[in-house]
Structure formats: C-alpha cells, structure tokens
PDB file of C-alpha atoms in Angstrom:
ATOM      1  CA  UNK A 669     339.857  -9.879 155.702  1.00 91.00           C
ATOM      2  CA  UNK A 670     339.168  -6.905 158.626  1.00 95.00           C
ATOM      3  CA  UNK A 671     341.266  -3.944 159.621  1.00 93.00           C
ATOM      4  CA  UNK A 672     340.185  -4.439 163.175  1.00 94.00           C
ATOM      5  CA  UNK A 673     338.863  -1.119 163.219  1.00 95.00           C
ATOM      6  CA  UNK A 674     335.086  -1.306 164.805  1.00 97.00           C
ATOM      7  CA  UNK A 675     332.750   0.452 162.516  1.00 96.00           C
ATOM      8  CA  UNK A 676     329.627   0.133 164.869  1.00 97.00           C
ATOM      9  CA  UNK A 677     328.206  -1.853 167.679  1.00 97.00           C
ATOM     10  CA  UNK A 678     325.210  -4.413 166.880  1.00 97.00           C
ATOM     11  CA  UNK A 679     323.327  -6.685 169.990  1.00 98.00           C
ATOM     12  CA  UNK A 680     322.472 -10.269 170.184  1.00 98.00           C
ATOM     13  CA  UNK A 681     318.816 -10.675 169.676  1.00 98.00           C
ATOM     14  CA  UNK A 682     318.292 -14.238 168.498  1.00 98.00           C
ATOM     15  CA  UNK A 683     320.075 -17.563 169.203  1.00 98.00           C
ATOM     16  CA  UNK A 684     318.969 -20.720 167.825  1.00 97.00           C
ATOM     17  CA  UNK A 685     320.776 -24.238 168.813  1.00 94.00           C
ATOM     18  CA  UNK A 686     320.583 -25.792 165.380  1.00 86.00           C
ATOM     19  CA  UNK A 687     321.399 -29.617 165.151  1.00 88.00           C
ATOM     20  CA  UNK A 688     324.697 -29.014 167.428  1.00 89.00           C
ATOM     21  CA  UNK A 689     325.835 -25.837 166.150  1.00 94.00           C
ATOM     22  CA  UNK A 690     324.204 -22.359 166.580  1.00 97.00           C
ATOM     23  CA  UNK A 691     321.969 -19.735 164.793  1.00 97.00           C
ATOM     24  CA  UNK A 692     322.400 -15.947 165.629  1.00 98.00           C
ATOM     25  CA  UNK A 693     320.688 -12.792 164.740  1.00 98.00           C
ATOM     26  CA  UNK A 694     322.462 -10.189 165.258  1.00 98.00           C
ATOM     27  CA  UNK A 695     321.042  -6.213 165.115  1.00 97.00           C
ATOM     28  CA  UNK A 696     323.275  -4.159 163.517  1.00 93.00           C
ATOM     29  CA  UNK A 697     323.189  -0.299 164.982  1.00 86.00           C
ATOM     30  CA  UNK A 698     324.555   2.224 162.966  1.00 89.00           C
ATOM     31  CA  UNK A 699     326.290  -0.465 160.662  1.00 95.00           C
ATOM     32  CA  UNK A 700     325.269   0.332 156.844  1.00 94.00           C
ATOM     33  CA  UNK A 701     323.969  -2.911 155.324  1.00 96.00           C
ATOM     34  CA  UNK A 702     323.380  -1.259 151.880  1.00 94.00           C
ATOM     35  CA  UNK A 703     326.127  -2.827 149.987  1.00 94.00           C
ATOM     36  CA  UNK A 704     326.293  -6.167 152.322  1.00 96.00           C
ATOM     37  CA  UNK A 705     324.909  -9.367 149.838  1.00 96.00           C
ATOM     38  CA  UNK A 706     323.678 -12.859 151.205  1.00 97.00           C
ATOM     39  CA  UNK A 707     327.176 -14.508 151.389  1.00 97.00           C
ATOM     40  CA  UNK A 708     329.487 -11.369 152.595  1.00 97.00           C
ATOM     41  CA  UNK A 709     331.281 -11.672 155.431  1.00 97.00           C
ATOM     42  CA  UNK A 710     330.579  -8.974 158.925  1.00 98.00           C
ATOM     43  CA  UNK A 711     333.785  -9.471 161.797  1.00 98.00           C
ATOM     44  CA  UNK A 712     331.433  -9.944 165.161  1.00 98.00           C
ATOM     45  CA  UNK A 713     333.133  -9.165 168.299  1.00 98.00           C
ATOM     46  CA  UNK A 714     336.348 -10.619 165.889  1.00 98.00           C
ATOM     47  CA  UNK A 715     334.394 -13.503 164.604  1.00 98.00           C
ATOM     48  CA  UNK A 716     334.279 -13.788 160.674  1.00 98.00           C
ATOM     49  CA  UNK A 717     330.252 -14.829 160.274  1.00 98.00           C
ATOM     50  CA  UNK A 718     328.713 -15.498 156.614  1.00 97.00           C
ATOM     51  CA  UNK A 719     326.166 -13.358 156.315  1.00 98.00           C
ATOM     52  CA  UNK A 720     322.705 -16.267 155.663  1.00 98.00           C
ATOM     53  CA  UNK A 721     319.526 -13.794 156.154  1.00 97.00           C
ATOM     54  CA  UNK A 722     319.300 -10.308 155.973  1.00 97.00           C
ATOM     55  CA  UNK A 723     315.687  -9.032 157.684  1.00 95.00           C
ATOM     56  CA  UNK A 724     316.410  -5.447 157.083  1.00 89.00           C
ATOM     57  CA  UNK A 725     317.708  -4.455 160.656  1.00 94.00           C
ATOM     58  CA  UNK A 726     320.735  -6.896 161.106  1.00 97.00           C
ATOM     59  CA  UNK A 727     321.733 -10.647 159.874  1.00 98.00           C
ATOM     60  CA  UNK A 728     321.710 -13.878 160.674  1.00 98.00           C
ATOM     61  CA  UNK A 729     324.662 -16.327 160.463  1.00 98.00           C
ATOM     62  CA  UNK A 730     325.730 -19.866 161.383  1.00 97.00           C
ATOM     63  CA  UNK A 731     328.140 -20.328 163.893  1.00 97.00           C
ATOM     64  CA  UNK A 732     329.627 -23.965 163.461  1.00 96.00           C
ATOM     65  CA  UNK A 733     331.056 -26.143 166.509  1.00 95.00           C
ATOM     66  CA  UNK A 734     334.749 -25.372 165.557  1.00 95.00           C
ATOM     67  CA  UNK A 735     333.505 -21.595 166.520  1.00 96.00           C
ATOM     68  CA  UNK A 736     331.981 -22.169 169.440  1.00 96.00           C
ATOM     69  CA  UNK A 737     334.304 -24.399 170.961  1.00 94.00           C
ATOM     70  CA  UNK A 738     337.480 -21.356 170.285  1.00 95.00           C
ATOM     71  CA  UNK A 739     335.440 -18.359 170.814  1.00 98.00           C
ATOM     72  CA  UNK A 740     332.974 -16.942 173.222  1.00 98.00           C
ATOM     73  CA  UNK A 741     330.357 -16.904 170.960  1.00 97.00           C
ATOM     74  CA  UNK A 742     329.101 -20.057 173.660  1.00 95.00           C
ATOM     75  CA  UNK A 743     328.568 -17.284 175.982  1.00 97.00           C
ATOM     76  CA  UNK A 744     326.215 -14.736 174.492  1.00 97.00           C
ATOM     77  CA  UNK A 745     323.177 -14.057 175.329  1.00 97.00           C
ATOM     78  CA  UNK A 746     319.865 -12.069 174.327  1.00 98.00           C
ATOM     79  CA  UNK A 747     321.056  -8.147 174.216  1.00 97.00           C
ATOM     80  CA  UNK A 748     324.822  -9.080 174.502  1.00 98.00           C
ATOM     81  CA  UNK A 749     326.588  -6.472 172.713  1.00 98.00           C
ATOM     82  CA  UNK A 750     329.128  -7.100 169.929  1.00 98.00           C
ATOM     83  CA  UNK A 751     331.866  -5.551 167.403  1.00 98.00           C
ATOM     84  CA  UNK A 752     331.040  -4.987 164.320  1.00 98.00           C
ATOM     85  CA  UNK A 753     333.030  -4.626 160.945  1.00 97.00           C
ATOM     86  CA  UNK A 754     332.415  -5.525 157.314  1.00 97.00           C
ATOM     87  CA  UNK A 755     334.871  -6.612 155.476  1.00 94.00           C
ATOM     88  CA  UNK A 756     337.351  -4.484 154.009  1.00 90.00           C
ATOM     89  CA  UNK A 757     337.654  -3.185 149.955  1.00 83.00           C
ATOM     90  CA  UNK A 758     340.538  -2.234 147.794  1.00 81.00           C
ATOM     91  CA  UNK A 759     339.385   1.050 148.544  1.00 78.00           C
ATOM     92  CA  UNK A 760     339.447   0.937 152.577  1.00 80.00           C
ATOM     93  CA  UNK A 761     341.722   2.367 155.075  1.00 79.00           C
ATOM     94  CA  UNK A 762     344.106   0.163 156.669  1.00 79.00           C
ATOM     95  CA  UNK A 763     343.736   2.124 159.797  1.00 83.00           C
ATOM     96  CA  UNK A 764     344.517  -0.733 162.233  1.00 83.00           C
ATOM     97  CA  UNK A 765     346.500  -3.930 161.241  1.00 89.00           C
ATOM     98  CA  UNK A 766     345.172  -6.861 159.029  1.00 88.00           C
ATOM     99  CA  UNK A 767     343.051  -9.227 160.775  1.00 94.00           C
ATOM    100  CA  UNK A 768     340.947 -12.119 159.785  1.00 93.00           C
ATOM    101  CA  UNK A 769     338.534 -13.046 161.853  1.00 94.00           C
ATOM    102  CA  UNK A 770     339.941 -15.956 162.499  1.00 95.00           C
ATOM    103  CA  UNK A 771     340.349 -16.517 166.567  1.00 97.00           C
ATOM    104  CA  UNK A 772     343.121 -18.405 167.733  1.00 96.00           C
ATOM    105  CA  UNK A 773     341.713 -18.390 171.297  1.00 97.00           C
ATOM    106  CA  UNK A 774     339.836 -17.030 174.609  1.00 98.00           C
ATOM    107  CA  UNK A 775     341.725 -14.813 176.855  1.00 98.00           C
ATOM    108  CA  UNK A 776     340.317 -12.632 180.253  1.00 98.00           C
ATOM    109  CA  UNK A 777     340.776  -9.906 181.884  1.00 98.00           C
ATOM    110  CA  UNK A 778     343.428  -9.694 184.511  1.00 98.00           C
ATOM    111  CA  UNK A 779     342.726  -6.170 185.885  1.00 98.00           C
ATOM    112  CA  UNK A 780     341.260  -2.915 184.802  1.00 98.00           C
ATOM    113  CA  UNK A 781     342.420   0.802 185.848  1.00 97.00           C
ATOM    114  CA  UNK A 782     342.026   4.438 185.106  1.00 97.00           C
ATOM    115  CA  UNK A 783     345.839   5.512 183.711  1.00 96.00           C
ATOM    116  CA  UNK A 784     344.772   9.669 182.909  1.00 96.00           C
ATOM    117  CA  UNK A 785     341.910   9.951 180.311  1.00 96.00           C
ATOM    118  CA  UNK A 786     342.698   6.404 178.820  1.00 97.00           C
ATOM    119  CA  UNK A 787     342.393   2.982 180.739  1.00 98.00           C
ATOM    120  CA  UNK A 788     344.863   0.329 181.080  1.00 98.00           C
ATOM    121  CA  UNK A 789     343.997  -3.239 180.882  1.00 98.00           C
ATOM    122  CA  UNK A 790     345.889  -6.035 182.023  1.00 98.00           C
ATOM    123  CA  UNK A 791     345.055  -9.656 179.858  1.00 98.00           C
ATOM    124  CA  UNK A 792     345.587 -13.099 179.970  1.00 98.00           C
ATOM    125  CA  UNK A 793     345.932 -15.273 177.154  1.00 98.00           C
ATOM    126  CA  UNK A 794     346.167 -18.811 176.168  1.00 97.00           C
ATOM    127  CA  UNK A 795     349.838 -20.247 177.201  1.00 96.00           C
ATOM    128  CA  UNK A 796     349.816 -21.622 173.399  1.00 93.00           C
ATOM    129  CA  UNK A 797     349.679 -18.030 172.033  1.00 95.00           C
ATOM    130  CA  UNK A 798     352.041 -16.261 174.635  1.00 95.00           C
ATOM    131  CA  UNK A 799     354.902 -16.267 171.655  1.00 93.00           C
ATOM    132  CA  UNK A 800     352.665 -14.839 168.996  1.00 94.00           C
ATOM    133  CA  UNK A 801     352.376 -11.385 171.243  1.00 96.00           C
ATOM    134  CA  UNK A 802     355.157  -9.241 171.304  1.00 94.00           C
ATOM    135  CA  UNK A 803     355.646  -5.419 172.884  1.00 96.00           C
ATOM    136  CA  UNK A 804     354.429  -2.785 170.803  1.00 95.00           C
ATOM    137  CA  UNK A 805     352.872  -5.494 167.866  1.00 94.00           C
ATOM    138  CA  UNK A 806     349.517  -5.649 167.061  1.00 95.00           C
ATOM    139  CA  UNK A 807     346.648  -7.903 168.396  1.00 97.00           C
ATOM    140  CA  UNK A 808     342.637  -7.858 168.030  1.00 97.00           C
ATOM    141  CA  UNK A 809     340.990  -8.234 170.870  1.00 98.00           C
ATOM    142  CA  UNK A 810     337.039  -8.696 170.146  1.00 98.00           C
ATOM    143  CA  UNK A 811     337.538  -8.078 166.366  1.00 97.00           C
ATOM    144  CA  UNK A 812     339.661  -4.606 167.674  1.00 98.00           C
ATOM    145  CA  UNK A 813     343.002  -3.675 166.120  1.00 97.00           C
ATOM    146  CA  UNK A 814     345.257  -3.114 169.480  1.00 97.00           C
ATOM    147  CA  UNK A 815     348.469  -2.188 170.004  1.00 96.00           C
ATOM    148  CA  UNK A 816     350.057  -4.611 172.885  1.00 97.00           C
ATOM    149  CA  UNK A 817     352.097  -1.768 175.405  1.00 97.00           C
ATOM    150  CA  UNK A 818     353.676  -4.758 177.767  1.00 97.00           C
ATOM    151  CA  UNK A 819     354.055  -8.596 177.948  1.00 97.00           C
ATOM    152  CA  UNK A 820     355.041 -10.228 181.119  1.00 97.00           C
ATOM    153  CA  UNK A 821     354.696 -14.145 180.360  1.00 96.00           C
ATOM    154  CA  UNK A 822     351.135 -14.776 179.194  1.00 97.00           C
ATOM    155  CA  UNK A 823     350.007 -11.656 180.250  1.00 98.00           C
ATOM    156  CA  UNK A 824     350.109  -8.320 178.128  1.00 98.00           C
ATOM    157  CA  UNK A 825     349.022  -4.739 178.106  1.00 98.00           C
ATOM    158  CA  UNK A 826     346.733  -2.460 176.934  1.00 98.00           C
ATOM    159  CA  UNK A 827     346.188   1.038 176.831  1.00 97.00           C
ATOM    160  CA  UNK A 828     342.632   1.671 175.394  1.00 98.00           C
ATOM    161  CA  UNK A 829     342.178   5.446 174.466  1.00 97.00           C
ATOM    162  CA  UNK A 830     338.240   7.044 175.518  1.00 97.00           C
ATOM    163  CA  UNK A 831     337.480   7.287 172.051  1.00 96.00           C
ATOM    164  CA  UNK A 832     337.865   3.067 171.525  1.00 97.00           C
ATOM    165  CA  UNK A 833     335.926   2.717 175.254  1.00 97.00           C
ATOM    166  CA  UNK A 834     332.965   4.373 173.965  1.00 97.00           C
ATOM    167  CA  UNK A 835     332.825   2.868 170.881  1.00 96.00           C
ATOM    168  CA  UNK A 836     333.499  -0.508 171.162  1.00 98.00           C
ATOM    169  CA  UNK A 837     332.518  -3.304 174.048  1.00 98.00           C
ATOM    170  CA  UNK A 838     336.118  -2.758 175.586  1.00 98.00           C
ATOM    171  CA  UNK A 839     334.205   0.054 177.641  1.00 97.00           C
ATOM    172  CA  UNK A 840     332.380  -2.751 179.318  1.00 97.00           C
ATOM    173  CA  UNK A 841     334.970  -4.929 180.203  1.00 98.00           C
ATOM    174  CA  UNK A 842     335.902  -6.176 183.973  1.00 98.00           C
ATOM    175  CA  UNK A 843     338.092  -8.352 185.969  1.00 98.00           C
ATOM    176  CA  UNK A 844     336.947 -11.775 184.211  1.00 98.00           C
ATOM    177  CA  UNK A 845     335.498 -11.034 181.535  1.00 98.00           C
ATOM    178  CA  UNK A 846     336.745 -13.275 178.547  1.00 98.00           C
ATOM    179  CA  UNK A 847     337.622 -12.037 174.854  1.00 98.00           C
ATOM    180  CA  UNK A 848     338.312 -13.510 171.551  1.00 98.00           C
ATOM    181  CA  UNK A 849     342.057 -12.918 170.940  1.00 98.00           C
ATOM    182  CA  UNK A 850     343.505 -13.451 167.478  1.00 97.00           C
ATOM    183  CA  UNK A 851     346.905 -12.811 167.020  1.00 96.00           C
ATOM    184  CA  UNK A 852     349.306 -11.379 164.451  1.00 90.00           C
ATOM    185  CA  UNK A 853     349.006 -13.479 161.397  1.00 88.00           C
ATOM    186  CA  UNK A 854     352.613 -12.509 160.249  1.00 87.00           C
ATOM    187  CA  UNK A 855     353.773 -14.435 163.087  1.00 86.00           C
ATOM    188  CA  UNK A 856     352.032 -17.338 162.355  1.00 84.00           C
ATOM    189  CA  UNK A 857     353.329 -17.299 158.924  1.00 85.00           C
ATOM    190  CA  UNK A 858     356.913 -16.689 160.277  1.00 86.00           C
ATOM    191  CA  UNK A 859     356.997 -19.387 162.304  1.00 84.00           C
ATOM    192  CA  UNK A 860     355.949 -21.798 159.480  1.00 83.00           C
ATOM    193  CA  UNK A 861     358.303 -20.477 157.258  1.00 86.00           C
ATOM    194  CA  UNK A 862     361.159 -20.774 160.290  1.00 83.00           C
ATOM    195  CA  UNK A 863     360.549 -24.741 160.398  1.00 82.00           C
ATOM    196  CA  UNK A 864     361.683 -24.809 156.731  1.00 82.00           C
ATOM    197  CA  UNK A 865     360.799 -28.199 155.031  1.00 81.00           C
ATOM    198  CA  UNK A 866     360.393 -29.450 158.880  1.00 80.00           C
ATOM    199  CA  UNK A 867     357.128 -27.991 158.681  1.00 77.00           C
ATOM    200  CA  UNK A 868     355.525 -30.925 156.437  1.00 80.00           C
ATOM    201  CA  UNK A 869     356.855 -33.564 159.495  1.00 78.00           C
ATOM    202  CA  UNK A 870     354.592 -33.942 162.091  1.00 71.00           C
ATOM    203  CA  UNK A 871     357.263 -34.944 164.827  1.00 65.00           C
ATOM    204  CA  UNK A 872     357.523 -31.104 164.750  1.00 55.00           C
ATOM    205  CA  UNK A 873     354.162 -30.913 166.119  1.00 58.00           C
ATOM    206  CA  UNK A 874     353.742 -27.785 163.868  1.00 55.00           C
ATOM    207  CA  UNK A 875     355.962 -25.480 166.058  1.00 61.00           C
ATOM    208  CA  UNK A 876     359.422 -23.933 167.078  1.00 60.00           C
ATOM    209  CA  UNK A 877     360.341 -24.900 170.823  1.00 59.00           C
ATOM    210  CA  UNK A 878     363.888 -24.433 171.835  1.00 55.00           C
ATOM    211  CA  UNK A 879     365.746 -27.476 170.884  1.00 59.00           C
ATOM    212  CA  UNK A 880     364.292 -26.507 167.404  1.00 55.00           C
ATOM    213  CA  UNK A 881     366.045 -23.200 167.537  1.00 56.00           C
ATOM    214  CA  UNK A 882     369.691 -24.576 168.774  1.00 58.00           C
ATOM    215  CA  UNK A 883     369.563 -27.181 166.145  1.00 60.00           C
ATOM    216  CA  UNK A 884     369.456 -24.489 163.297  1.00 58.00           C
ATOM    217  CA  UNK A 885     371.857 -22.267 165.181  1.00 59.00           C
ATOM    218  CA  UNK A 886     369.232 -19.899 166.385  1.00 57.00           C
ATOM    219  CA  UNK A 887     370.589 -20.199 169.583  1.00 57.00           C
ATOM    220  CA  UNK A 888     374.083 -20.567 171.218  1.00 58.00           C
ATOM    221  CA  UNK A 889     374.661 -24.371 172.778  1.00 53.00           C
TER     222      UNK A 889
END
C-alpha cells in the first residue's frame, strides 16, 4: 500500500521486451534505497513494481502483460520521467489517501490552464470508472494522491498547487497526454458490498446499474 504522496522523481533508463512482457530499469533521484530489499514494492508513476535488481542507483522490475495492457507503462521511453514512492510503514504519514498501486485505467488530459499560482487541469477518464469519482473525493493520478474539485460526466477537475507541479510529472503534462488513474478503493469495496449476496452471481456482471438500484429500493419507481 502507497499514500499517493510522491517522495521523488526517478527516469526510465532501460526497457527490455522479455518473452511478451517487459523489463524496466528505473533511476531513482533523490529516492533513498537504503532500507528497500529485493522483493519490496516502489509505486512508479502509480504502478506497484516488485523490486527484482537493485544496481545501486535505481531498480529493475517486471512489468507483466496485465500491466501493460491497463497502464501506460506501453508508452515509456528512454529518459521518461516517473513518480516515485515506496511503500508505506506503520510509522508513515498518511498525508494523502490510501492507494495501491493498483490502476484501474488510462485517462488524458482534456485541457490545461493557469488558475492564480496553481493550475487547473481538466481529465478524462474511462466511461467504466466515471462512478468511482466523486466531487471533492480522492483519486491518484500517476501514483499522486489528488483531490477531484469538479466532475461533469467522465470528465473531472483538478487543481494542482506549484509545490505538486514541481515535484511530480503533473508539471509536464499537456492537452493529450495520458495518465494512470486509480480510483478510490472504498468505492470499489462499497459497491461490492451494495450487491449483497448478488455479488457471487455473475448475471450481475459485477456491478450496480440502475435497475439494480430500484429493485432494492435505492431508487423511487
């Protein structure tokens, strides 16, 4: 498990296709790898990688084809920048929300603009996760703890403070440019626990729609 709060920024500087799947190096800047052991997890840019090799300078890990097919992990290349967070102790801060590196999808960036000293983002996500983001909840965006300021459909807001821009890849971020998103895990949990004993029948299709909700008198006929 992550807190989604970045503790340094590391840079793609190996990829090896591997027999379908992928092998990455990754540099870690500024990241302490002291008390990291073969085995340990690191969140990169939100990704939860198992630490395989460690050369000293950074890690390597292997990124399976579940991965690459529901993250953007496919898309780095040599000197790509990522987030970077070990995972947390008993003794960390739960400064932002908890998160487990587990994406749920690929969103993009809808727009971009100055809003004062901060910058406002605009994002587009998955239609499949639209009813896991709510206003003012929590999502990670790149393996960052975020607080969502709007939703509007399967778009959402984001109001990303100069400290976060400078220290995490949001700074470079652009009309188009695509993110791992991995949303609240309470409300995946909620929704499971919602369906009841429906959840073990697989005409549910694992999920609430709205003749679910009438049914159980969540909603007025």
């Amino acid at each position: 498990m992550f807190t989604g709060i970045v503790e340094a920024l590391g840079e793609i500087v190996a990829l090896q296709p591997s027999g379908g799947d992928l092998r990455v190096r990754v540099k870690s800047h500024g990241l302490d790898l002291g008390d990291v052991a073969l085995g340990d997890s690191i969140a990169t840019n939100g990704v939860c990688l198992t630490v395989v090799e460690l050369p000293g300078d950074g890690y390597w890990a292997d990124v399976s084809r579940e991965t690459l097919e529901y993250t953007t992990v496919g898309e780095w290349k040599l000197g790509s920048r990522v987030n970077l967070e070990k995972a947390l102790t008993p003794q960390t801060r739960l400064g932002g929300h908890l998160v487990s590196g587990h994406v749920d999808g690929v969103g993009e960036v809808v727009s971009r603009h100055a809003d004062a000293r901060s910058e406002r983002f605009r994002l587009r996500a998955p239609k499949a996760l639209a009813k896991y983001i709510a206003h003012k909840g929590s999502i990670c965006i790149d393996g960052t703890s975020l607080t969502v300021n709007a939703v509007d459909g399967d778009e959402f807001e984001l109001n990303i403070v100069p400290h976060t821009l400078e220290r995490t890849v949001i700074g470079g971020y652009s009309t188009g440019t695509r993110v791992n998103l991995e949303v609240d895990v309470i409300a995946r949990y909620l929704e499971r626990l919602l369906l009841g004993d429906k959840a073990a029948d697989s005409s549910t299709g694992g999920g609430i729609d709205m003749a679910f909700l009438a049914e159980n008198g969540f909603l007025q006929r």
